[in-house]
Short mmCIF file of C-alpha atoms and ligand atoms in Angstrom, two decimals:
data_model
loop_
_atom_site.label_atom_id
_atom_site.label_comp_id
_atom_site.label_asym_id
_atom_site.label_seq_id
_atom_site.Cartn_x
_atom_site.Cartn_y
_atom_site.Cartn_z
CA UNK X 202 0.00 0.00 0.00
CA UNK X 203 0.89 3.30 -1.02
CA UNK X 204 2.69 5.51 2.60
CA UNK X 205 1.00 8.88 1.69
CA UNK X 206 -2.87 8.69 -0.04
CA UNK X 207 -5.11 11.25 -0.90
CA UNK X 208 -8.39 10.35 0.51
CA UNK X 209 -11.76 12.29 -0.66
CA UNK X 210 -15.02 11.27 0.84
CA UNK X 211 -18.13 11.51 -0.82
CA UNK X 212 -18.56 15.00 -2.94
CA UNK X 213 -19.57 17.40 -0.16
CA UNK X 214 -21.81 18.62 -3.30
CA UNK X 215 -23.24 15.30 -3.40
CA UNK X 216 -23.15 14.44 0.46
CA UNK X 217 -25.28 17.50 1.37
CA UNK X 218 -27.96 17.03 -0.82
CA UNK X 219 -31.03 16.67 2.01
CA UNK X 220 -30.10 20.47 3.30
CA UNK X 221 -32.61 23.55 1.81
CA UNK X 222 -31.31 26.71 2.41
CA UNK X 223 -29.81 29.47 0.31
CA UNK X 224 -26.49 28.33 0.55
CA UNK X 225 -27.02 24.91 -0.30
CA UNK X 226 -26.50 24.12 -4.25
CA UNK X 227 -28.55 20.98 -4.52
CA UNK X 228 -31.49 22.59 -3.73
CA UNK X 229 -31.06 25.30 -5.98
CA UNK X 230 -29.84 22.13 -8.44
CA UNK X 231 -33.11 19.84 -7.87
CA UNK X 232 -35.32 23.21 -7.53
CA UNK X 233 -34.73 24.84 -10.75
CA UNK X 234 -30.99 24.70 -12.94
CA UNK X 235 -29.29 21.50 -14.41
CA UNK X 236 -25.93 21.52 -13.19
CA UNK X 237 -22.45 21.74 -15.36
CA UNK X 238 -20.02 20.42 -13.01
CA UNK X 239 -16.66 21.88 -13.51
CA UNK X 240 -13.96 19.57 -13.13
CA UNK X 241 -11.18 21.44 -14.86
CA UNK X 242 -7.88 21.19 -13.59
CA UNK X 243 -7.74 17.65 -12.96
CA UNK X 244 -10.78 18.41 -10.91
CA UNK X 245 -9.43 21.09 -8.95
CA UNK X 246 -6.20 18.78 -7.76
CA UNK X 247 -8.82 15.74 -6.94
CA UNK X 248 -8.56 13.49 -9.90
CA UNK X 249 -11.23 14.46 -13.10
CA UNK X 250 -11.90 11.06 -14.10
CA UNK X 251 -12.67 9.55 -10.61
CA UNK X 252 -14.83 12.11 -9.80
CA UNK X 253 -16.41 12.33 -13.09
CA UNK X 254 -17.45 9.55 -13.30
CA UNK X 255 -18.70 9.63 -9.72
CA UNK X 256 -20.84 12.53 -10.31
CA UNK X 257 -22.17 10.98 -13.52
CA UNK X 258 -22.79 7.50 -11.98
CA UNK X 259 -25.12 9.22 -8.95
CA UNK X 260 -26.74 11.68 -11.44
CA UNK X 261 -25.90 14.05 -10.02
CA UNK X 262 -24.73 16.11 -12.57
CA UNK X 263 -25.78 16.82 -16.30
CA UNK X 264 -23.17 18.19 -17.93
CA UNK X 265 -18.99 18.39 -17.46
CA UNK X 266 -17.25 21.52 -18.01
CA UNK X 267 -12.95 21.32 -18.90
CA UNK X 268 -10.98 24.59 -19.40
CA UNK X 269 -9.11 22.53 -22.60
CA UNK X 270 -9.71 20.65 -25.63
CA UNK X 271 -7.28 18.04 -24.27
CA UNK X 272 -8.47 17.81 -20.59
CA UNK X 273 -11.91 17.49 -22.16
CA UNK X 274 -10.93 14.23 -24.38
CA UNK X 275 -9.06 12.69 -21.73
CA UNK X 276 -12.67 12.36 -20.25
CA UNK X 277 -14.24 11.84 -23.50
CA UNK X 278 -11.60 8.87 -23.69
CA UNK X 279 -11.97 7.46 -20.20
CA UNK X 280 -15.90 6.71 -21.23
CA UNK X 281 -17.89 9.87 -20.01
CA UNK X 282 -20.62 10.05 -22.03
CA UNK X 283 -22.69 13.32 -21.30
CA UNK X 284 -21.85 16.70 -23.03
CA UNK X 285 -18.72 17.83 -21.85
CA UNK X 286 -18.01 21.54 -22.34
CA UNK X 287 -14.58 23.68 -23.08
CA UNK X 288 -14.65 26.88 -20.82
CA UNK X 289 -11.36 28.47 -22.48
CA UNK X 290 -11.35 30.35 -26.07
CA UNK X 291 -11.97 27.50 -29.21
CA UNK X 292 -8.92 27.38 -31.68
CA UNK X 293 -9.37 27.12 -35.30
CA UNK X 294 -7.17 23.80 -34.97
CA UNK X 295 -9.23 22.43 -31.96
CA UNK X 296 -12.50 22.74 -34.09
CA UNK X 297 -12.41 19.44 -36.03
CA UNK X 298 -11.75 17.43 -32.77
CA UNK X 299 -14.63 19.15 -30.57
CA UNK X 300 -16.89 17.76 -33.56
CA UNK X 301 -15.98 14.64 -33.72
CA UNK X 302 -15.76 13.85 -30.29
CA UNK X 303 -18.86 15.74 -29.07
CA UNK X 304 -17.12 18.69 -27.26
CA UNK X 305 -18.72 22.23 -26.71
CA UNK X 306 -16.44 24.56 -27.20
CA UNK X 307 -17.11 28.52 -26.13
CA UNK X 308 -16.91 31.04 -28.86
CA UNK X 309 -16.66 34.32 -28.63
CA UNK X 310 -15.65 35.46 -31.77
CA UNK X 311 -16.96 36.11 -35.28
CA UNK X 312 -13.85 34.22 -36.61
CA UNK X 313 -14.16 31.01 -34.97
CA UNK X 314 -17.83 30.88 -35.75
CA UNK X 315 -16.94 30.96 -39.32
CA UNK X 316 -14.09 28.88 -38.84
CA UNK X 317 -16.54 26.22 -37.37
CA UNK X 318 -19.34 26.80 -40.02
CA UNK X 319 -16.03 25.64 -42.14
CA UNK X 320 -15.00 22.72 -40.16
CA UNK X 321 -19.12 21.95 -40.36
CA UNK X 322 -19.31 21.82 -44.06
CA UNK X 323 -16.17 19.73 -44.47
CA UNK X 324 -17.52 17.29 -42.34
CA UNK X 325 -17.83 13.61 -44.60
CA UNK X 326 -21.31 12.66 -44.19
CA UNK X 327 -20.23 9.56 -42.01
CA UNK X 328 -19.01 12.54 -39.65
CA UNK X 329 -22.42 14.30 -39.60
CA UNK X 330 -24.06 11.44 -37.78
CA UNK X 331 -24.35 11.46 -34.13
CA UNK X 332 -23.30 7.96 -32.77
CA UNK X 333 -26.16 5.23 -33.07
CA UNK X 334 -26.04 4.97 -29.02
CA UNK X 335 -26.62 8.97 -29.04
CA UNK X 336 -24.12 9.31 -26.58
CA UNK X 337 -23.69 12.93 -27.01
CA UNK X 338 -27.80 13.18 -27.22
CA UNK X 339 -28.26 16.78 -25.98
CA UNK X 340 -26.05 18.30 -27.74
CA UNK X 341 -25.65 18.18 -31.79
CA UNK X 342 -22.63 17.50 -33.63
CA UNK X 343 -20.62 20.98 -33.50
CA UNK X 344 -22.88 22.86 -31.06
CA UNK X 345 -20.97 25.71 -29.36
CA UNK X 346 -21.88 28.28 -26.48
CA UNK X 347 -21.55 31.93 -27.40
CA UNK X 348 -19.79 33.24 -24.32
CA UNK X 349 -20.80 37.09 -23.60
CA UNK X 350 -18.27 39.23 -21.67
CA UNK X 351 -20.70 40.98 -19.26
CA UNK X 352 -17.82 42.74 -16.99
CA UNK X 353 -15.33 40.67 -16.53
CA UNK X 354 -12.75 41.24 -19.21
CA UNK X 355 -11.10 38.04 -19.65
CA UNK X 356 -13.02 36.02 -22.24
CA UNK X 357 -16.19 36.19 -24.34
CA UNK X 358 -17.60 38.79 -26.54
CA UNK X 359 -18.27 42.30 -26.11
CA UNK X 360 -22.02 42.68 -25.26
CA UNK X 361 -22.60 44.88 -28.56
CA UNK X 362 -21.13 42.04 -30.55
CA UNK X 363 -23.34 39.43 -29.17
CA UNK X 364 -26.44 40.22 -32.17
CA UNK X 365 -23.38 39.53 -35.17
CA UNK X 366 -22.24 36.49 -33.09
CA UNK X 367 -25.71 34.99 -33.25
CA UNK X 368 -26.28 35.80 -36.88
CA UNK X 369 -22.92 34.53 -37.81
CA UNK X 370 -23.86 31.16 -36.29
CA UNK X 371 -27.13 31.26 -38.87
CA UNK X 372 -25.80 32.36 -41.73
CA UNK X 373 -22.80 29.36 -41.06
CA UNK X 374 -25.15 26.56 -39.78
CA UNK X 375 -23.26 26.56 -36.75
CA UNK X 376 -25.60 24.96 -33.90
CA UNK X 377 -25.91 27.77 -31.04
CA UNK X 378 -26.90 25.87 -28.19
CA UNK X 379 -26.44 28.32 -25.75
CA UNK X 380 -25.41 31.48 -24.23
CA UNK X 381 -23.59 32.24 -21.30
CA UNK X 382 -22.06 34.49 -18.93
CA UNK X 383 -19.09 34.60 -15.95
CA UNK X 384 -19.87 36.63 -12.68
CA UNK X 385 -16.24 37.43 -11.82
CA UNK X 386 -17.38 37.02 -7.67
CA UNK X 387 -16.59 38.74 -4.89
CA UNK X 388 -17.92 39.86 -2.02
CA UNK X 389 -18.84 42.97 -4.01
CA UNK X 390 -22.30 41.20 -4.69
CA UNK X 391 -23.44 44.58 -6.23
CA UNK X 392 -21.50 43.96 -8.71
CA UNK X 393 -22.49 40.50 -9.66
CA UNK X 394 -26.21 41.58 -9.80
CA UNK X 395 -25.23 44.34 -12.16
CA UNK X 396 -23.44 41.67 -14.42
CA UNK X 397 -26.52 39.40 -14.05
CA UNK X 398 -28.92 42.51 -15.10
CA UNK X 399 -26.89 43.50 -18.07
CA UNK X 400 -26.88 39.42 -19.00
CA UNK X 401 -30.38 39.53 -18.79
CA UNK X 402 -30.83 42.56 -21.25
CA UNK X 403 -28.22 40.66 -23.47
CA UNK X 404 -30.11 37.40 -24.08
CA UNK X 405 -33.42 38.97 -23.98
CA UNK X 406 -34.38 38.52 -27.52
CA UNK X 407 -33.06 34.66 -27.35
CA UNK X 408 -35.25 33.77 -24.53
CA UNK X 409 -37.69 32.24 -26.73
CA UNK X 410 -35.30 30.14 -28.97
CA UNK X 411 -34.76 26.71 -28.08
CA UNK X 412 -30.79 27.31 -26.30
CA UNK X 413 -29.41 27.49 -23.23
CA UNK X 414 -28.41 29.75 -20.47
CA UNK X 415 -26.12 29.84 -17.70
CA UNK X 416 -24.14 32.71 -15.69
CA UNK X 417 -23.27 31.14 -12.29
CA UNK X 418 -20.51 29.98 -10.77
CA UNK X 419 -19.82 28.84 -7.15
CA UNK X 420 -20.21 32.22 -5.09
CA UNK X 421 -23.43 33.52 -7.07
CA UNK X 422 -25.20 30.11 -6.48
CA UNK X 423 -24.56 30.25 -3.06
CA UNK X 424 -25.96 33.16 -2.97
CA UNK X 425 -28.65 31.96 -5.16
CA UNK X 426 -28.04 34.16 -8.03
CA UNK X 427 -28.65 33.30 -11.18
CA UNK X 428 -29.72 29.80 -10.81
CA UNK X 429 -32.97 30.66 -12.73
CA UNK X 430 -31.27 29.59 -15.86
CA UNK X 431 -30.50 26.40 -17.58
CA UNK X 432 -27.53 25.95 -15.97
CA UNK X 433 -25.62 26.73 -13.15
CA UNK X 434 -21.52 25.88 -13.46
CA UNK X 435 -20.57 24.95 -9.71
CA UNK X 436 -16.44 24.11 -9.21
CA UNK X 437 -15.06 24.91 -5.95
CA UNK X 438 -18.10 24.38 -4.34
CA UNK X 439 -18.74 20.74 -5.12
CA UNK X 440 -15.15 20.07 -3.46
CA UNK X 441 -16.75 21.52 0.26
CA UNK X 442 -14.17 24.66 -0.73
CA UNK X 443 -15.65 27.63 0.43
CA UNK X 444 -15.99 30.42 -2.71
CA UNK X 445 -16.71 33.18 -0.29
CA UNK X 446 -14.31 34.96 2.78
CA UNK X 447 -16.97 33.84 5.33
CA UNK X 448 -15.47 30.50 5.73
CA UNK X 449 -17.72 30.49 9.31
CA UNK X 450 -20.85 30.50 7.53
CA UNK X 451 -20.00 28.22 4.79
CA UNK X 452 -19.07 25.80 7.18
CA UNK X 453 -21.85 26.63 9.16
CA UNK X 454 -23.87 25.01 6.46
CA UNK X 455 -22.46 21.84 6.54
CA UNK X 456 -19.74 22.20 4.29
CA UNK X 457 -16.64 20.09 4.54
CA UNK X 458 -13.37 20.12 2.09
CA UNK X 459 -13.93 16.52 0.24
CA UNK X 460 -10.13 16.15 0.47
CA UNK X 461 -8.20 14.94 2.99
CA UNK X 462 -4.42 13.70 2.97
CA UNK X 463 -2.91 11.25 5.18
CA UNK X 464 -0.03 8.93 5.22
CA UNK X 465 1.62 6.74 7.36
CA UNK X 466 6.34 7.68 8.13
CA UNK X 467 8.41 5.73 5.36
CA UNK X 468 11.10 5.99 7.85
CA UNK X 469 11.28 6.89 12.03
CA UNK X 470 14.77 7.23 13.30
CA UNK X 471 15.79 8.51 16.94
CA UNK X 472 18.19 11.29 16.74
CA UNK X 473 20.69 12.37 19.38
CA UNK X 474 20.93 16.19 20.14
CA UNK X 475 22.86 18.05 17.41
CA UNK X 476 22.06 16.17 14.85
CA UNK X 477 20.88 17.71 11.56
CA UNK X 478 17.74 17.32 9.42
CA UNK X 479 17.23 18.20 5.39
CA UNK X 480 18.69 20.32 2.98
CA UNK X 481 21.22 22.93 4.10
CA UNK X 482 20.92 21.52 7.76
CA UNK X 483 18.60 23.63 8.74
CA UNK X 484 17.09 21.91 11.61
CA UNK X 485 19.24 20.91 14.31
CA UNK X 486 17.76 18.41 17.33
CA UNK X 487 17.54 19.91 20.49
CA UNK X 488 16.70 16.99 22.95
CA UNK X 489 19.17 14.18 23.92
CA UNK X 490 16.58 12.08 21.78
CA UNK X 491 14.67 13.15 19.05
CA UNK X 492 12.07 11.23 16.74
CA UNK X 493 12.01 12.20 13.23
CA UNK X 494 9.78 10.39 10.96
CA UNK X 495 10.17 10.78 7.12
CA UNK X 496 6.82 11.29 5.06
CA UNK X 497 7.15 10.46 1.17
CA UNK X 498 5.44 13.89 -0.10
CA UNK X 499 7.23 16.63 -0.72
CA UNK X 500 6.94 20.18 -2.88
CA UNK X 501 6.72 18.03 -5.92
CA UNK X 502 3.00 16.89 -4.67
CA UNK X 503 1.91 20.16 -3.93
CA UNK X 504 3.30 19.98 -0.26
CA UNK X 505 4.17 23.48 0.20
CA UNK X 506 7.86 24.29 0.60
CA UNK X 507 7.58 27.07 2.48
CA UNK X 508 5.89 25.13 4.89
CA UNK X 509 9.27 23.87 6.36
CA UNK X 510 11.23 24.95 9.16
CA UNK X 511 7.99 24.43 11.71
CA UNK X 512 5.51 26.91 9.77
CA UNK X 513 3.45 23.80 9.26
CA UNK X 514 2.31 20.41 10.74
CA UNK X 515 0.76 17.08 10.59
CA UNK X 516 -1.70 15.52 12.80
CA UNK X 517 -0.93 12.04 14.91
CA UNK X 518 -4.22 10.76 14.42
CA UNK X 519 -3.82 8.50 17.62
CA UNK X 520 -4.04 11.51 19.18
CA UNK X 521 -4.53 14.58 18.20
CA UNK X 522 -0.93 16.16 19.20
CA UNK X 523 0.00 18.36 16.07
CA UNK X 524 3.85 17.65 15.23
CA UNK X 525 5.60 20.52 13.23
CA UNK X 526 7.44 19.61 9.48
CA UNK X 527 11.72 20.58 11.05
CA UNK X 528 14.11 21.57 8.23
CA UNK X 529 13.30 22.29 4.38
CA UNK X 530 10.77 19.89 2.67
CA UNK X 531 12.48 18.23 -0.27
CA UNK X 532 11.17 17.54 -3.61
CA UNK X 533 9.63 14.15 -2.36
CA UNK X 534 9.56 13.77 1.66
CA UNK X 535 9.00 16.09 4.18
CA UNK X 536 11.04 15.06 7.91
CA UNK X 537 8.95 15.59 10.93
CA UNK X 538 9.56 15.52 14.74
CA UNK X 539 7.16 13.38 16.24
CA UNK X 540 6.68 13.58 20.39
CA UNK X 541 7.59 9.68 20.83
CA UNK X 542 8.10 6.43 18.80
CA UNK X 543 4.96 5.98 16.98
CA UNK X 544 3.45 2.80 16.50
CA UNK X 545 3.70 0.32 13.19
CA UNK X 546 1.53 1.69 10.56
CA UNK X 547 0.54 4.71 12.70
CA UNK X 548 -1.52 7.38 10.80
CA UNK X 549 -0.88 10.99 10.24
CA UNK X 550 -3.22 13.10 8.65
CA UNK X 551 -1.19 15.74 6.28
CA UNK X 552 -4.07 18.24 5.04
CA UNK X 553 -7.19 18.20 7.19
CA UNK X 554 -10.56 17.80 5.87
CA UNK X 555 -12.29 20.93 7.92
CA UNK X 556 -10.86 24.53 8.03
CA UNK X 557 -7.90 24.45 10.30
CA UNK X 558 -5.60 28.00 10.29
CA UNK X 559 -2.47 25.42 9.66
CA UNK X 560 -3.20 21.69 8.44
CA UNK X 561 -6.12 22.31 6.17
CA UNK X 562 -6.05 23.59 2.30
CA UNK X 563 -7.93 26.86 3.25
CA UNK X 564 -5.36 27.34 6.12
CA UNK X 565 -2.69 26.91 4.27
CA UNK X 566 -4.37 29.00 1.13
CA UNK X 567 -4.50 31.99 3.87
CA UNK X 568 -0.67 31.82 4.81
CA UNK X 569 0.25 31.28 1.65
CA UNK X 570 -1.14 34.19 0.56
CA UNK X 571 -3.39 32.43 -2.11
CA UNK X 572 -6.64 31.12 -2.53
CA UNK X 573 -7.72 27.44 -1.76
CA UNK X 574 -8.23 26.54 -5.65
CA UNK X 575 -4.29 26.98 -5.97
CA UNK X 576 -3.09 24.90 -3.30
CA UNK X 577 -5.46 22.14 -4.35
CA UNK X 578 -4.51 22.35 -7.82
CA UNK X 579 -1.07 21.49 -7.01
CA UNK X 580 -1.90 17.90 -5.57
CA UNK X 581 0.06 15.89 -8.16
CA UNK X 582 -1.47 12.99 -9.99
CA UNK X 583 1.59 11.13 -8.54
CA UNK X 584 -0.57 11.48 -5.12
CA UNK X 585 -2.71 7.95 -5.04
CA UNK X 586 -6.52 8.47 -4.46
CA UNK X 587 -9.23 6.67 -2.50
CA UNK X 588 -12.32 7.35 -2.93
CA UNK X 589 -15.17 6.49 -0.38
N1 LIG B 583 -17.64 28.75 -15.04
C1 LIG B 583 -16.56 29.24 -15.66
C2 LIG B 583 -16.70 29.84 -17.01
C3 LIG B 583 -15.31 29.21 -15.04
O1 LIG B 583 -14.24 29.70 -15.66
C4 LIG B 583 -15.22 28.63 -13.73
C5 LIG B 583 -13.95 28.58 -13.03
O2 LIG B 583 -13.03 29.29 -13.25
C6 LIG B 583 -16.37 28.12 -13.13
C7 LIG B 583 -17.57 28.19 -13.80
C8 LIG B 583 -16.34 27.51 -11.74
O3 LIG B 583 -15.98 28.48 -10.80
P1 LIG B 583 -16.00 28.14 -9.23
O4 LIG B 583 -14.88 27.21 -8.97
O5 LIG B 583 -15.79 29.47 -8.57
O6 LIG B 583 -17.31 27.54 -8.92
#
């Protein structure tokens, strides 16, 4: 068995699914919206395929949302079956393979629509066909979403060039099958409604046509905005990661991080006073005898290096005491003092599933500097996962 595992309990998404209040997303999910989950990023650090197919398998999800063309078939080849969408900007060279493999790609261009109406008419007839087992049923060979930028920036179109976007999918046979939005969140919700309003004006005149929409990531849907369309995109959320500052409240809900990390020392050795520990002998023991266990994770599985020389620690899960990480962490262990021999197979726990200042991703997020989705995203796929 593997010394250091990843272990994510059910979705938190999926495990809180009997709770109705406004921060809850499965009510707002079973209430009204069909959900996109958003598992870019190898699923926000927690493995895409696993949980894909997790989500799929319970139903509890519609639709799968990638940021790439290539992180998109990797699901496509590991047997997802539902409409999978690609959140970043389509590529005249990605068009073909989005076709043929049932992708939705976001456009926000008149270029790539005509590029696509291109790709379209190429197509050999054989290529037109949707498979017999309509495994890509909802969505028709070459669909895209027209992305609108309604104050964030970053990608989709200008609002005034939505009307050209939508008559350049016409005139090229392109399949619109929906149009969307990004709230750019924070705890400004002012803004967000003003996005939502002007997204409203935008896809006024398309609310009778048979597409979709969807505007809402993680913070708005906690906040129960706009999850009166379609759609509503939840990522972090689905994880237990809180979208919002008020980690209190979020947690308050029921929320719980999905991940947790824990591992058992690849090595224990009893060190006599003045001995040194890691890289650059950093750490020096103080006592006459001092236990340092070995961990196999290190910066190279998103174990932060900074978190050396005692800023962080693991938990003896026997009981409770919190033992610091002494000297640098390496590229692949981390060296920890421990208060006594530990047992055989003793656990540790290395990030904690709740929202500890020090052990858990959040914690860690805040010292760091960063935000949660960073420090999860840097779990490497070297990091076996268990999924219960
Ligand atoms: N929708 C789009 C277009 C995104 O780019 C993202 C993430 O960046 C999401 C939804 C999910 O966001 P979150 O993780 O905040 O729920």
């Amino acid at each position: 068995t593997d010394a250091v595992v990843a272990v994510l309990m059910l979705l938190a998404f999926v495990h809180f699914s009997s709770e109705v209040n406004k921060w809850n997303i499965s009510h707002v999910v079973t209430q009204r919206s069909g959900v996109i989950a958003v598992l870019k990023g190898d699923a926000y650090g927690h493995g895409a395929e696993q949980v894909a197919h997790h989500l799929v398998n319970c139903r509890a999800v519609d639709r799968i949302a990638m940021a790439t063309v290539g992180e998109a078939l990797q699901l496509r080849r590991s047997g997802i079956k539902c409409p999978i969408h690609v959140l970043g900007n389509l590529q005249s060279w990605e068009m073909q393979t989005c076709v043929l493999n049932g992708l939705i790609p976001t456009v926000s261009s008149k270029e790539t629509i005509d590029g696509m109406g291109q790709v379209l008419k190429n197509l050999k007839p054989k290529q037109r066909v949707v498979d017999s087992n309509s495994k890509y049923a909802n969505a028709p060979p070459g669909a895209i979403h027209i992305k609108v930028d309604t104050g964030m920036g970053r990608n989709g179109c200008l609002p005034q060039q939505l009307p050209g976007l939508v008559q350049a999918c016409e005139s090229n046979a392109v399949p619109l099958e929906g149009i969307f939005t990004h709230i750019c969140f924070h705890e400004d919700e002012e803004y967000s409604r003003h996005q939502l309003e002007l997204y409203d004006q935008l896809i006024a005149p398309y609310k009778d046509r048979n597409i979709f929409f969807h505007s809402s990531c993680s913070g708005p849907i906690l906040l129960d905005m706009g999850t009166n369309y379609d759609f509503i995109r939840p990522g972090v959320a689905i994880y237990g990661m809180p979208p919002i500052a008020q980690i209190d409240e979020f947690e308050a809900q029921g929320y719980r991080p999905a991940l947790t990390i824990k591992g058992t020392p690849t090595l224990v050795k009893c060190h006599p006073k003045g001995s040194k520990v890691g890289y650059a002998c950093t750490y020096e023991c103080q006592e006459d005898e001092e236990w340092i266990a070995a961990f196999p994770l290190g910066f190279g599985d998103g174990f932060w290096r900074a978190l050396g020389h005692e800023r962080g620690c693991i938990i003896r899960d026997k009981t409770g005491e919190r033992c610091p990480v002494v000297g640098r962490v390496s590229m692949d262990a981390i060296t920890v003092r421990l208060p006594c021999q530990p047992d055989e197979n003793e656990t540790f726990t290395i990030i904690t599933a709740d929202f500890d200042p020090v052990t858990s991703v959040t914690g860690i997020a805040d010292a760091m500097g960063t935000i949660s989705n960073e420090v999860l995203i840097r779990f490497a796929p070297r990091l076996p996962r268990v999924f219960r």
